[in-house]
Coordinates of C-alpha atoms in Angstrom, one line a residue:
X1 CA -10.6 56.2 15.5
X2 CA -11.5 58.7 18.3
X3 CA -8.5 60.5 17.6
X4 CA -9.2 60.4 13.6
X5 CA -12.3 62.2 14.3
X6 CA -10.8 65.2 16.6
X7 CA -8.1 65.9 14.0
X8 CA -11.3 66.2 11.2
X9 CA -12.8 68.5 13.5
X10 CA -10.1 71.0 14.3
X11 CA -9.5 71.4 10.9
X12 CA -12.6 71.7 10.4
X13 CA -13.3 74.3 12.4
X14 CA -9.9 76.0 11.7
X15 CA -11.2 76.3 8.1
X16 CA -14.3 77.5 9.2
X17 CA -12.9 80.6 11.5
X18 CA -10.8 81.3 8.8
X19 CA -12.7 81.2 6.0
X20 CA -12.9 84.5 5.1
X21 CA -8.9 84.6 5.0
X22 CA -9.0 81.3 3.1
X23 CA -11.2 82.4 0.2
X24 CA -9.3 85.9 0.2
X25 CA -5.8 83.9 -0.4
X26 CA -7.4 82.1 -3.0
X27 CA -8.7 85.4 -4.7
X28 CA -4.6 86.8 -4.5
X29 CA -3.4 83.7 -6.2
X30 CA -5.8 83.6 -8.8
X31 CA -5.3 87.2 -9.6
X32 CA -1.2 86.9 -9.6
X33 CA -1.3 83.6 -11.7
X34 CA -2.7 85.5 -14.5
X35 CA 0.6 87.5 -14.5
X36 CA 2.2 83.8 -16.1
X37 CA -0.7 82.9 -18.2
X38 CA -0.6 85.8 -19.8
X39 CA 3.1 86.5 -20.1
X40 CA 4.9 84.2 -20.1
X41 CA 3.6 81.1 -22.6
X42 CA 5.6 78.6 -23.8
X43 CA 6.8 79.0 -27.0
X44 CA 7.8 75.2 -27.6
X45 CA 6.2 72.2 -28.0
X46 CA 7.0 69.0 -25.8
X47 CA 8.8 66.7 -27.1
X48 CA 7.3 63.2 -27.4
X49 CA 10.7 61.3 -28.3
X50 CA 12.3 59.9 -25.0
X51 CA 15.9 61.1 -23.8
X52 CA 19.3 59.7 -24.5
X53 CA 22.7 59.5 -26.2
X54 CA 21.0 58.9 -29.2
X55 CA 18.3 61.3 -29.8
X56 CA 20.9 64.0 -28.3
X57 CA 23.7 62.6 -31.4
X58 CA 20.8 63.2 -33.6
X59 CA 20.6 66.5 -32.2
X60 CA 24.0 66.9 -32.5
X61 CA 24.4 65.9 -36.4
X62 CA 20.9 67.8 -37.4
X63 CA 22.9 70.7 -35.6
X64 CA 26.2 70.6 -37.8
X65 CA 24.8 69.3 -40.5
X66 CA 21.6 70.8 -41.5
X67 CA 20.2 69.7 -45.3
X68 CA 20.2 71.4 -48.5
X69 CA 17.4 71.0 -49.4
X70 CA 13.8 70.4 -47.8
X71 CA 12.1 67.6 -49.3
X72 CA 8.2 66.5 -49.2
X73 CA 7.1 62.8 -50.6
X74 CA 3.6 62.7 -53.0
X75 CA 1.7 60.0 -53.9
X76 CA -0.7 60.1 -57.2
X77 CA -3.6 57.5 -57.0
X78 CA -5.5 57.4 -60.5
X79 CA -9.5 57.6 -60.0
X80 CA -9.5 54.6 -61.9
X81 CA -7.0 51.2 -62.0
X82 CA -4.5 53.2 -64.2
X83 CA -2.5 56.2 -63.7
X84 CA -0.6 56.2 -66.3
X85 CA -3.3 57.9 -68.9
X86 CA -2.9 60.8 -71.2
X87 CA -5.8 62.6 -69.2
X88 CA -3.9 61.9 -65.3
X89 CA -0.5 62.6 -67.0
X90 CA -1.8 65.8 -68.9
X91 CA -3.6 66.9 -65.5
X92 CA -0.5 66.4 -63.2
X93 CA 2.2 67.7 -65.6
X94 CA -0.2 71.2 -65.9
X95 CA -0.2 71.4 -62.3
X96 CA 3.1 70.7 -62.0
X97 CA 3.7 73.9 -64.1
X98 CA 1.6 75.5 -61.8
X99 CA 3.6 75.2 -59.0
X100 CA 6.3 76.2 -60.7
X101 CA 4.9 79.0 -61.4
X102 CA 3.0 79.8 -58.2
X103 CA 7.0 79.5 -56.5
X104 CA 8.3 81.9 -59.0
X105 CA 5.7 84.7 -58.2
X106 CA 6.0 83.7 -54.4
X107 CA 2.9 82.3 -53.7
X108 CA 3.9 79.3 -52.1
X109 CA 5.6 81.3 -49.3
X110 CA 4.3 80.6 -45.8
X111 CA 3.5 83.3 -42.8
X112 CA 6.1 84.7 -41.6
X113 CA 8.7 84.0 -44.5
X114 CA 9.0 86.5 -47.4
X115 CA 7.8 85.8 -50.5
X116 CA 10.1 84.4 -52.5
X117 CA 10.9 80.9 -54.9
X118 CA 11.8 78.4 -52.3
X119 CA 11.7 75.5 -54.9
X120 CA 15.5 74.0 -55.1
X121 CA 17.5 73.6 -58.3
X122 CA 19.1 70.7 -59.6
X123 CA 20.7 68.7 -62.1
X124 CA 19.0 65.1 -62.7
X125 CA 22.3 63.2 -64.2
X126 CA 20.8 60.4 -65.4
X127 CA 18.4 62.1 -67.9
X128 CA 21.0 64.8 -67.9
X129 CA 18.0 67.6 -67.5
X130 CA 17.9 70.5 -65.2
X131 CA 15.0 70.5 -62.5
X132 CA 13.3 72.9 -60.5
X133 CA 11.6 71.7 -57.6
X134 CA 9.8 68.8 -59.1
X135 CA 10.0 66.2 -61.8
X136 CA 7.8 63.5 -62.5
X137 CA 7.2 60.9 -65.2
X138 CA 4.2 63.5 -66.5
X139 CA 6.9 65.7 -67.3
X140 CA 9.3 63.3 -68.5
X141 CA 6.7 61.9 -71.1
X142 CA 5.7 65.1 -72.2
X143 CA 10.0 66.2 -73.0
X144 CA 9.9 63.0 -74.9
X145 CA 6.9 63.9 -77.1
X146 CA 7.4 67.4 -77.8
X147 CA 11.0 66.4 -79.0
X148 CA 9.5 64.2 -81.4
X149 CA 8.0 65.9 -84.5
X150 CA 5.8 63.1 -85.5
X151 CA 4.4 62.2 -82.2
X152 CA 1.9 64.7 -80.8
X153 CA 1.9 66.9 -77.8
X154 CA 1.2 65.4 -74.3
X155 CA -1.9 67.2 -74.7
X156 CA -3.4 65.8 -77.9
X157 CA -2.0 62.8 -77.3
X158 CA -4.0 59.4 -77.5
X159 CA -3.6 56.8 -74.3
X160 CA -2.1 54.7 -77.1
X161 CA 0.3 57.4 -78.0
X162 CA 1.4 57.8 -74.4
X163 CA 2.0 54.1 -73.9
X164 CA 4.3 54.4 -76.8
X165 CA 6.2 57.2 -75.1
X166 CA 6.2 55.5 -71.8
X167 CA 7.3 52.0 -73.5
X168 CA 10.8 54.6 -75.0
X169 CA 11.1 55.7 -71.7
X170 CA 10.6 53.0 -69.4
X171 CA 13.3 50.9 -71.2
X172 CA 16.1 52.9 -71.0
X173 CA 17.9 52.1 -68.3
X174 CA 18.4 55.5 -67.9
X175 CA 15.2 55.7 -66.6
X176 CA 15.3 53.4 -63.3
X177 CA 14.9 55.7 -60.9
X178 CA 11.4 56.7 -62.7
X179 CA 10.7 53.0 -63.1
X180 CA 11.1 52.8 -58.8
X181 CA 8.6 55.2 -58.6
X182 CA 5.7 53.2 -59.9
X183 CA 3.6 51.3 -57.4
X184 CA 4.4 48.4 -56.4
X185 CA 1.5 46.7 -58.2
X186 CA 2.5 48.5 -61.8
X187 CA 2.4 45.8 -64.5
X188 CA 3.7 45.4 -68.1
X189 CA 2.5 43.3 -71.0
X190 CA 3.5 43.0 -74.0
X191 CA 0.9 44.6 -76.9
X192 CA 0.4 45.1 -80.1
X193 CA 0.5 49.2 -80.3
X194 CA 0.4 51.4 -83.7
X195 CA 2.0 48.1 -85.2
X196 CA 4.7 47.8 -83.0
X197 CA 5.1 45.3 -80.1
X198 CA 5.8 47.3 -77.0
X199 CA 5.2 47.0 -72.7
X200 CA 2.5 48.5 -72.2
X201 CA 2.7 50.0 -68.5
X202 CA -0.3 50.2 -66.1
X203 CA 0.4 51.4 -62.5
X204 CA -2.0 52.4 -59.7
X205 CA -0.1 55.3 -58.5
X206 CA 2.9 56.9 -58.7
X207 CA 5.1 58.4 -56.1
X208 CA 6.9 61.9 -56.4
X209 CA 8.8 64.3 -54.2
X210 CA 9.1 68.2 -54.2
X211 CA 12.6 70.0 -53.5
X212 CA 12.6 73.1 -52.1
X213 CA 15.9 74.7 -50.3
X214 CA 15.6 74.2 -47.0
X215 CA 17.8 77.3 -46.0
X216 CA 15.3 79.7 -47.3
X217 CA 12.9 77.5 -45.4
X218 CA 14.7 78.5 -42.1
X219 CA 17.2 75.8 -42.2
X220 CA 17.7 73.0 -39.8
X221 CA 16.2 69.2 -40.2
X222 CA 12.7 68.1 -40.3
X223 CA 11.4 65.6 -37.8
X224 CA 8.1 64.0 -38.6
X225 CA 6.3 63.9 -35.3
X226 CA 4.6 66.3 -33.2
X227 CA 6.0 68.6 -30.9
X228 CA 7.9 70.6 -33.6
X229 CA 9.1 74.4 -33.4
X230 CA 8.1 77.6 -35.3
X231 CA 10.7 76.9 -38.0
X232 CA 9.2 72.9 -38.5
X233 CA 5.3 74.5 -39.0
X234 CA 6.6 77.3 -41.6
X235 CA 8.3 73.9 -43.6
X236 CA 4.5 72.3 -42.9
X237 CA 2.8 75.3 -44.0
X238 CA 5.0 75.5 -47.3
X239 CA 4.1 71.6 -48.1
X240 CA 0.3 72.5 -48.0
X241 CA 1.2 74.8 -50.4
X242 CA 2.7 72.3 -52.8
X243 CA -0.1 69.6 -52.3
X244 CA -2.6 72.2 -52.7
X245 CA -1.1 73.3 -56.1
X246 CA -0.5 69.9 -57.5
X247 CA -3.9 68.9 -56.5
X248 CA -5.3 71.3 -58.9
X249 CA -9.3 70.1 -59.4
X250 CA -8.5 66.4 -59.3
X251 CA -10.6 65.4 -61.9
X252 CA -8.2 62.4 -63.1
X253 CA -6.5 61.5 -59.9
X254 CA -6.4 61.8 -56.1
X255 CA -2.9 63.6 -54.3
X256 CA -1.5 62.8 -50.8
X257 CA 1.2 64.5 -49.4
X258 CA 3.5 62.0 -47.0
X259 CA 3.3 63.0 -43.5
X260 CA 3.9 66.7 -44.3
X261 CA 1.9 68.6 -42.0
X262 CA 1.7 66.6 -38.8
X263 CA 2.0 69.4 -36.8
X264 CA -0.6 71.5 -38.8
X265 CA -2.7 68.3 -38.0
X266 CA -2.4 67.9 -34.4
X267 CA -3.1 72.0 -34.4
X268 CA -6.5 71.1 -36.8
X269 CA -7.8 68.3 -34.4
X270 CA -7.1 70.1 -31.5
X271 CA -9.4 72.6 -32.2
X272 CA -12.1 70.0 -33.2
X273 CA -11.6 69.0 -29.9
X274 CA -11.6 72.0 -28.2
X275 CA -15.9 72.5 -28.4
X276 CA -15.6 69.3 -26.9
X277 CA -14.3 70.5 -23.8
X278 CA -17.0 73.3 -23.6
X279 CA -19.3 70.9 -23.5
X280 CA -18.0 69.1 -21.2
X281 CA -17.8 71.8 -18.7
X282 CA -21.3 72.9 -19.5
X283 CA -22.5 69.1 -19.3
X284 CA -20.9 68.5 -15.7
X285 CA -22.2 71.6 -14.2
X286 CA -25.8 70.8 -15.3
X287 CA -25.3 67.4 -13.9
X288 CA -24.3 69.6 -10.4
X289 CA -27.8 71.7 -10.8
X290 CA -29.3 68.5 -11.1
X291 CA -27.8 66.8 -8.1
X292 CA -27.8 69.8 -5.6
X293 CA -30.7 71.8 -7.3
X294 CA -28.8 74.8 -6.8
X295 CA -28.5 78.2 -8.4
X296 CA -25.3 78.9 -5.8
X297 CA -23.9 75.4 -6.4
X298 CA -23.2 75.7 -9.9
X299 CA -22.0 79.5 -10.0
X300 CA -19.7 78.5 -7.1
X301 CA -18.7 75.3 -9.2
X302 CA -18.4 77.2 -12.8
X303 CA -16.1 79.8 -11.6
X304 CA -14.1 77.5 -9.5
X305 CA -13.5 75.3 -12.7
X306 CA -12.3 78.5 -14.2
X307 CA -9.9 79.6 -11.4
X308 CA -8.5 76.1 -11.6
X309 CA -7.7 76.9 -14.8
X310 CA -5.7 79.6 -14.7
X311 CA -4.3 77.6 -11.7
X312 CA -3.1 75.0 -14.6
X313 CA -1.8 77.7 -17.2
X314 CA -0.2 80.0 -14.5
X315 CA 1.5 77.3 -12.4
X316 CA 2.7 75.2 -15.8
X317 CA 4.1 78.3 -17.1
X318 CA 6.1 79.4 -14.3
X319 CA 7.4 75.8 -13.9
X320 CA 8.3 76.0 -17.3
X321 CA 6.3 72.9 -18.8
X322 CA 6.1 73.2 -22.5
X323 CA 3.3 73.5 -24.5
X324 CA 1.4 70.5 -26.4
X325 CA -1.7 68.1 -26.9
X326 CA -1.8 66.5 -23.8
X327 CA -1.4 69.5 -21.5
X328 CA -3.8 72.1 -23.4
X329 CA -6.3 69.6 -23.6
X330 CA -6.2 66.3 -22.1
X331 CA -5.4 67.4 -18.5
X332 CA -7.8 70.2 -18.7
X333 CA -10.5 67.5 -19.1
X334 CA -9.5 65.6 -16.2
X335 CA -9.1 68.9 -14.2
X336 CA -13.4 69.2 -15.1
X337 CA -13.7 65.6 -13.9
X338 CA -12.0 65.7 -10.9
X339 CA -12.3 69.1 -9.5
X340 CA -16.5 68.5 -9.8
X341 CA -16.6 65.5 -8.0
X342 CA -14.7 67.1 -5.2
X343 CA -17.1 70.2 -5.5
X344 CA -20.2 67.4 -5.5
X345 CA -19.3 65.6 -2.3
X346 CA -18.2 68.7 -0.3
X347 CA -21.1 70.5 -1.5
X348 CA -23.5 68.2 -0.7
X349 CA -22.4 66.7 2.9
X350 CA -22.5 70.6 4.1
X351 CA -26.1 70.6 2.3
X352 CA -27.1 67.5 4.3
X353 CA -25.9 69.3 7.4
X354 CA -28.2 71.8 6.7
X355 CA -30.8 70.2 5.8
X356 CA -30.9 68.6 9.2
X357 CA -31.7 71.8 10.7
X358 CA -27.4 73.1 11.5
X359 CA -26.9 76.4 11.2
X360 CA -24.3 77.5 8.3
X361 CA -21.0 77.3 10.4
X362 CA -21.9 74.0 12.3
X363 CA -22.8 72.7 9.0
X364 CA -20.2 73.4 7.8
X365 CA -17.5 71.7 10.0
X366 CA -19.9 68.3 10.4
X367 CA -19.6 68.5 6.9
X368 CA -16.0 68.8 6.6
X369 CA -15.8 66.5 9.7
X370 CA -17.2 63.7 7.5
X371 CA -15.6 64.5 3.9
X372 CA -12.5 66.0 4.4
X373 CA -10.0 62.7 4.7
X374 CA -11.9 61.2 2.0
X375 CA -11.4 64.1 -0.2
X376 CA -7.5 64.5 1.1
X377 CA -6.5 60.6 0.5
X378 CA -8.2 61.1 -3.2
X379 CA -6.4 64.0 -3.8
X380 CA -3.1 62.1 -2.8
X381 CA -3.9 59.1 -3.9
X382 CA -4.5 60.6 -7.6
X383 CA -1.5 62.8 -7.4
X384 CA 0.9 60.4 -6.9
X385 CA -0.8 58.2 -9.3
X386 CA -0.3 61.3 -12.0
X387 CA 3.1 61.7 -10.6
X388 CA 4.6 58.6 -11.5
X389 CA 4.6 59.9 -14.6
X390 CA 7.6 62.3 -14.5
X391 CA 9.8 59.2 -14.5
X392 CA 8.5 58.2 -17.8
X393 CA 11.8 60.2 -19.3
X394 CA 9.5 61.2 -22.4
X395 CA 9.1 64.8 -21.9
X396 CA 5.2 65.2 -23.1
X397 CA 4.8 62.2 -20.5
X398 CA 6.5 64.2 -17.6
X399 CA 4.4 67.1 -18.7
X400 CA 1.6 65.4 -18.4
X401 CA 2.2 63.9 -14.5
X402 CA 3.3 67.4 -13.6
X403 CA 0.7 69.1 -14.8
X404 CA -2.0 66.6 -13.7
X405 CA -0.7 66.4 -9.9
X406 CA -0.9 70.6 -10.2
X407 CA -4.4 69.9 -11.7
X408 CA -5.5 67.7 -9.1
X409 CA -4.1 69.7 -6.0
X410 CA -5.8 72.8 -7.3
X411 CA -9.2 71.2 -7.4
X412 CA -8.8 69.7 -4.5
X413 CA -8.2 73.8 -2.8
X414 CA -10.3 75.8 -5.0
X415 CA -13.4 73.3 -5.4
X416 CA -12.8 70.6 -2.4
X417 CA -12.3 73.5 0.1
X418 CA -12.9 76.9 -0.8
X419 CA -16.3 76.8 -2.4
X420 CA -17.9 75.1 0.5
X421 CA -16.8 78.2 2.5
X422 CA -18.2 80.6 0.0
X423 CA -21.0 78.7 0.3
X424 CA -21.4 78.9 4.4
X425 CA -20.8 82.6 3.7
X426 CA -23.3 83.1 1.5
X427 CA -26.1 81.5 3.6
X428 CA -24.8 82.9 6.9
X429 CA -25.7 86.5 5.0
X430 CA -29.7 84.8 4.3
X431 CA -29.8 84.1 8.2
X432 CA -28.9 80.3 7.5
X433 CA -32.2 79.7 4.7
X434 CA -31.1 77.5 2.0
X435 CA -31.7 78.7 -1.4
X436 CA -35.8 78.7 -2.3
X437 CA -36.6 77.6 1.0
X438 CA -39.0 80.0 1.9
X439 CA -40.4 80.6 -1.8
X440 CA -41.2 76.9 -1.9
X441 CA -42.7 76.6 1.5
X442 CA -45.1 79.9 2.3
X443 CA -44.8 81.3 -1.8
X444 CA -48.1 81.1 -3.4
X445 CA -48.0 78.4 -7.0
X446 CA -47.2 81.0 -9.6
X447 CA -44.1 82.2 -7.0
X448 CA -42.5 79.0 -6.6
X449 CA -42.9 78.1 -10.5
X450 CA -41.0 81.3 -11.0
X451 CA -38.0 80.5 -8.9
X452 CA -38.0 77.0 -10.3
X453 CA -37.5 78.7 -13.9
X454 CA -34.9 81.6 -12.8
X455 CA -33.0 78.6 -10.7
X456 CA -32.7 76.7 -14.3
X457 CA -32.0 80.1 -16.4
X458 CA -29.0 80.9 -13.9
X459 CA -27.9 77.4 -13.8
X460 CA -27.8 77.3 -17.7
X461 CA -26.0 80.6 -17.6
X462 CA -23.7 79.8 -15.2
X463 CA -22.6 76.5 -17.1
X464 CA -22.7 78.4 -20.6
X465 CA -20.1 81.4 -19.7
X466 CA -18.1 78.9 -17.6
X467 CA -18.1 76.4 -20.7
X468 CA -16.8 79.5 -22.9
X469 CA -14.5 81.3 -20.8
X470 CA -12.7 77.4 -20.6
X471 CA -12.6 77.0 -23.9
X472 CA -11.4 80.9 -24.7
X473 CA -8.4 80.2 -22.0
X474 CA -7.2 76.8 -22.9
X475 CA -7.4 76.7 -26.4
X476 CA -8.1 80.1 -28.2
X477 CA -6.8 83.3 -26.0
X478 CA -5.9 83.6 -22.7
X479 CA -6.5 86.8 -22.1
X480 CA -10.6 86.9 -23.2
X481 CA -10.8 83.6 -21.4
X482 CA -9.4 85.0 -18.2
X483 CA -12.1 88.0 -18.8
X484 CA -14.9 86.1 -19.7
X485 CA -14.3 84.3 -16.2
X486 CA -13.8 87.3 -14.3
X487 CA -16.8 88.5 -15.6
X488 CA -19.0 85.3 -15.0
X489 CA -17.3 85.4 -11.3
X490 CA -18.6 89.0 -10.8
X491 CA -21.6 89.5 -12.1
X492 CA -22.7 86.0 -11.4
X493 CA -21.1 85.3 -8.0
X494 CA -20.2 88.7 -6.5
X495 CA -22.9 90.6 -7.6
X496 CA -26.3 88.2 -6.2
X497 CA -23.7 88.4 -3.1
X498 CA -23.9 92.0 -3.0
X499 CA -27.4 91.8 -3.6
X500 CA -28.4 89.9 -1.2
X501 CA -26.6 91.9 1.8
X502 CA -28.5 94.7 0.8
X503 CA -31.7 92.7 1.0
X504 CA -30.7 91.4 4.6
X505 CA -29.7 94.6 5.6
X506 CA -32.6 96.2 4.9
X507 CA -34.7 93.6 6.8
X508 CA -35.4 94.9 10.5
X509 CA -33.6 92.6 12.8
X510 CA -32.9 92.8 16.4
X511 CA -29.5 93.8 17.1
X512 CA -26.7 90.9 16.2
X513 CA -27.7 87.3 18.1
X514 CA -25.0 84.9 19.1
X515 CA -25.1 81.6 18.5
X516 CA -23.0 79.2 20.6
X517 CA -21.8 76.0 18.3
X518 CA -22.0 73.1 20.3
X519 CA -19.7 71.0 20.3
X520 CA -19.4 68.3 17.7
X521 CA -17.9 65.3 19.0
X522 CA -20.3 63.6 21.3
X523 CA -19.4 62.8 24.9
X524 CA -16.6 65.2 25.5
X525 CA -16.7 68.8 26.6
X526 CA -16.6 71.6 24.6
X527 CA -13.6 72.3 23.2
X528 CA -11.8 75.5 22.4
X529 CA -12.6 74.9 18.9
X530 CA -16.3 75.0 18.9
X531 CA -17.0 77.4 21.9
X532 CA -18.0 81.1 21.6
X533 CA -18.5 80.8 17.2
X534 CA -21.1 83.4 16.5
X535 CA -23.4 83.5 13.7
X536 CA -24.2 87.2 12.4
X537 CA -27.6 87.1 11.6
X538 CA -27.8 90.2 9.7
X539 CA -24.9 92.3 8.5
X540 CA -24.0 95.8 10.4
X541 CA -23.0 97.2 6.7
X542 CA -22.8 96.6 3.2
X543 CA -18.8 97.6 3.0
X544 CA -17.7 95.2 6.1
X545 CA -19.9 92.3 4.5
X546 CA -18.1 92.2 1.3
X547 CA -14.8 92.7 2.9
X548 CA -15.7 89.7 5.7
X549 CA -16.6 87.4 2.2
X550 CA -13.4 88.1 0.4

């Protein structure tokens, strides 16, 4: 146990001699890791289908033989119980011409495609009719009544008159393939109709698919799942076109497109997600002000949370982890988590120290005396737990482990270790008072009311730019996130620092006072470790300040 104890303490007070070098290296990463972030982003998605001869055959074929034609399934649900009425049929076969129109002028071509038709051509053999891009059993009914002189047109038809036209249809057996696309539930009956017995058809919903050529398209196969490339969003992109188009108003029946945009999706809920994460950031941080009741506490906290990530983005890149849903935005969230409560306990066992009457530096190594194996077996503990992961053989999986343990051993640095000794630094330059002390204590009412309020506006502050910057790095752009950080971490962090050696400085103080550390472990004699630390009570000048806290 004894010897437990006198490990913790040379660390300790390792970490506290070397602070200033400590903080400084953390300062060099950051600022190199933003060389990755910004440059080098993934441009593919992981992959959430696991490894093997078989996904790499299916590779293979979808690699030597690439479709056609690009193909997107549509379901038609009537408003009502039947879909197969003169106004739903009229309704979908106008759209239907829309589209074909829209394709023809080159509307329906997605970003970064040139506009052009993209709908396929073909030749239906059973009803021995050319088709371009679409062909449903609106259209069908409406060939069959316009090539009839005595029936009317589609669109001054009765629903009688259409039944008649459907009952032609439906019972040629030309015609199965139309007859498959009903719903399952479609019924027939047989009905007295303009003096003729005839099945009279009633269906729910009909199902329909949309051709389009799937070289023009950027070739290649389309896998519905997420994690596709640029080539599988331009395809999803194009199939919001359609079911935009053949939605039209909707006044007769309801359109869904069949898994055609998954990827669009995933992209769409992300970004619902993503204010979710600024709040979260903003959220924890108060709950720091809260617990420590410090301006300093969550600044230090705020811009550690946004070193960490560019710690994330910079490290996964150069790694070369791919990009996707669980790394942009699930692991960023446990990054907030867990990199606060290592900030909290560290924090507050040096505040306790304090608080007892230690100067900064021996307050500091009690405090990391007491917390640091805790904080250390957490930090392993959860990164192997995160770990494991990389043996799922599921690539988003392994992203996810390997991005996690990074997550977990950069909080453990930045907000475990590091802000602690910004902290010391910061009240060794206020001759060891702790934040408000004096205001509180010998400040007259209106005084101490007055700090309370500009301790609350900074700590709101501090968690709002934090919260943004987050958000504007993970999930929007790098680069403004990266300088809404930096900017918080200046004028938040470096600047009060500057501030406040100029105040001290211009104090008059006798010239610079030692102060011997005693030693820490009780019942042994002072150790190399602990002897001789001084404690510069005010600094000699404002340029060897700043360089001592960098």
């Amino acid at each position: 146990m004894q010897e437990n104890e006198t490990i913790s303490h040379r660390i300790a007070g390792h970490m506290e001699r070397r602070s200033g070098w400590f903080i400084l290296s953390v300062i060099v990463i950051t600022a190199l890791l933003t060389i990755p972030v910004l440059t080098m982003a993934p441009d593919e998605n992981a992959s959430e289908n696991p490894g093997g001869q078989v996904f790499d055959l299916q590779d293979d074929i979808d690699d030597r033989f690439p479709p056609a034609f690009h193909s997107a399934g549509i379901i038609v649900e009537a408003r009502g119980e039947d879909v197969l009425t003169q106004k739903a049929l009229w309704e979908l076969y106008q759209n239907t011409e829309r589209l074909r129109q829209a394709d023809q002028a080159g509307k329906l071509a997605p970003p970064g495609l040139e506009a052009q038709s993209f709908l396929f051509s073909f030749y239906f053999a059973e009803l021995e009719r050319p088709v371009v891009g679409i062909y449903t059993l609106a259209d069908e009914v409406h060939e069959v009544m316009a090539s009839d002189p005595l029936s009317p047109t589609l669109e001054n038809a009765t629903d009688d008159d259409v039944k008649l036209a459907l009952h032609r249809i439906l019972s040629d057996p030309r015609t199965k393939r139309l007859r498959e696309d009903l719903s399952i539930k479609a019924t027939n009956e047989p009905r007295q109709v303009a003096g003729q017995e005839i099945a009279y058809w009633r269906s729910p919903a009909l199902f329909t698919f949309v051709v389009a050529d799937n070289e023009k398209l950027g070739g290649g196969s389309l896998r519905i799942g997420t994690g596709g490339d640029d080539v599988t969003k331009q395809k999803e992109q194009f199939n919001r076109q359609v079911q935009k188009t053949l939605r039209g108003d909707q006044e007769n029946y309801r359109l869904w497109g069949i898994a055609i945009d998954v990827n669009l999706e995933v992209e769409d809920e992300a970004e619902l997600a993503g204010p979710f994460i600024m709040f979260t950031a903003i959220g924890v941080l108060i709950v720091v002000g809260v617990a420590l009741r410090s301006y300093w506490a969550v600044a230090l906290t705020g811009a550690g949370l946004g070193i960490l990530m560019i710690w994330l983005k910079g490290i996964s890149n150069l790694i070369g982890l791919k990009s996707g849903l669980v790394v942009d935005l699930i692991v960023p969230i446990a990054m907030i988590s867990l990199g606060v409560d290592f900030a909290i306990h560290s924090l507050r066992r040096y505040r306790e120290e304090k608080e007892r009457g230690s100067p900064p530096r021996l307050a500091l190594r009690l405090g990391f005396a007491g917390v640091l194996g805790a904080l250390a077996l957490a930090m392993l503990s959860d990164g192997i737990a995160f770990g494991s992961n990389v043996t799922s053989g599921i690539e988003t999986v392994t992203g996810f482990g390997i991005a996690a343990a990074v997550a977990v051993l950069a909080a453990f640095i930045v907000l475990g270790l590091v802000a602690p000794l910004v902290m010391m630094r910061i009240d060794g330059l206020k001759r060891g008072a702790t934040e408000g002390q004096e205001a509180a204590q010998h400040g007259p009412q209106q005084r101490r009311r007055m700090a309370v309020v500009w301790r609350v506006l900074g700590i709101l502050m501090a968690a709002s730019f934090t919260g943004a910057g987050i958000i504007l790095l993970v999930a929007i752009s790098p680069g403004i996130g990266i300088a809404v950080i930096a900017a918080f971490t200046i004028f938040g962090v470096l600047l009060p620092i500057v501030v406040i050696a100029l105040r001290e400085r211009r104090k008059e103080v006798p010239s610079r006072a030692e102060v011997v550390v005693p030693p820490v472990a009780g019942g042994a004699d002072q150790s190399p470790d602990t002897a001789g630390t001084e404690e510069s009570v005010a600094p000699g000048a404002l340029a060897s300040t700043v360089v001592r806290l960098a």
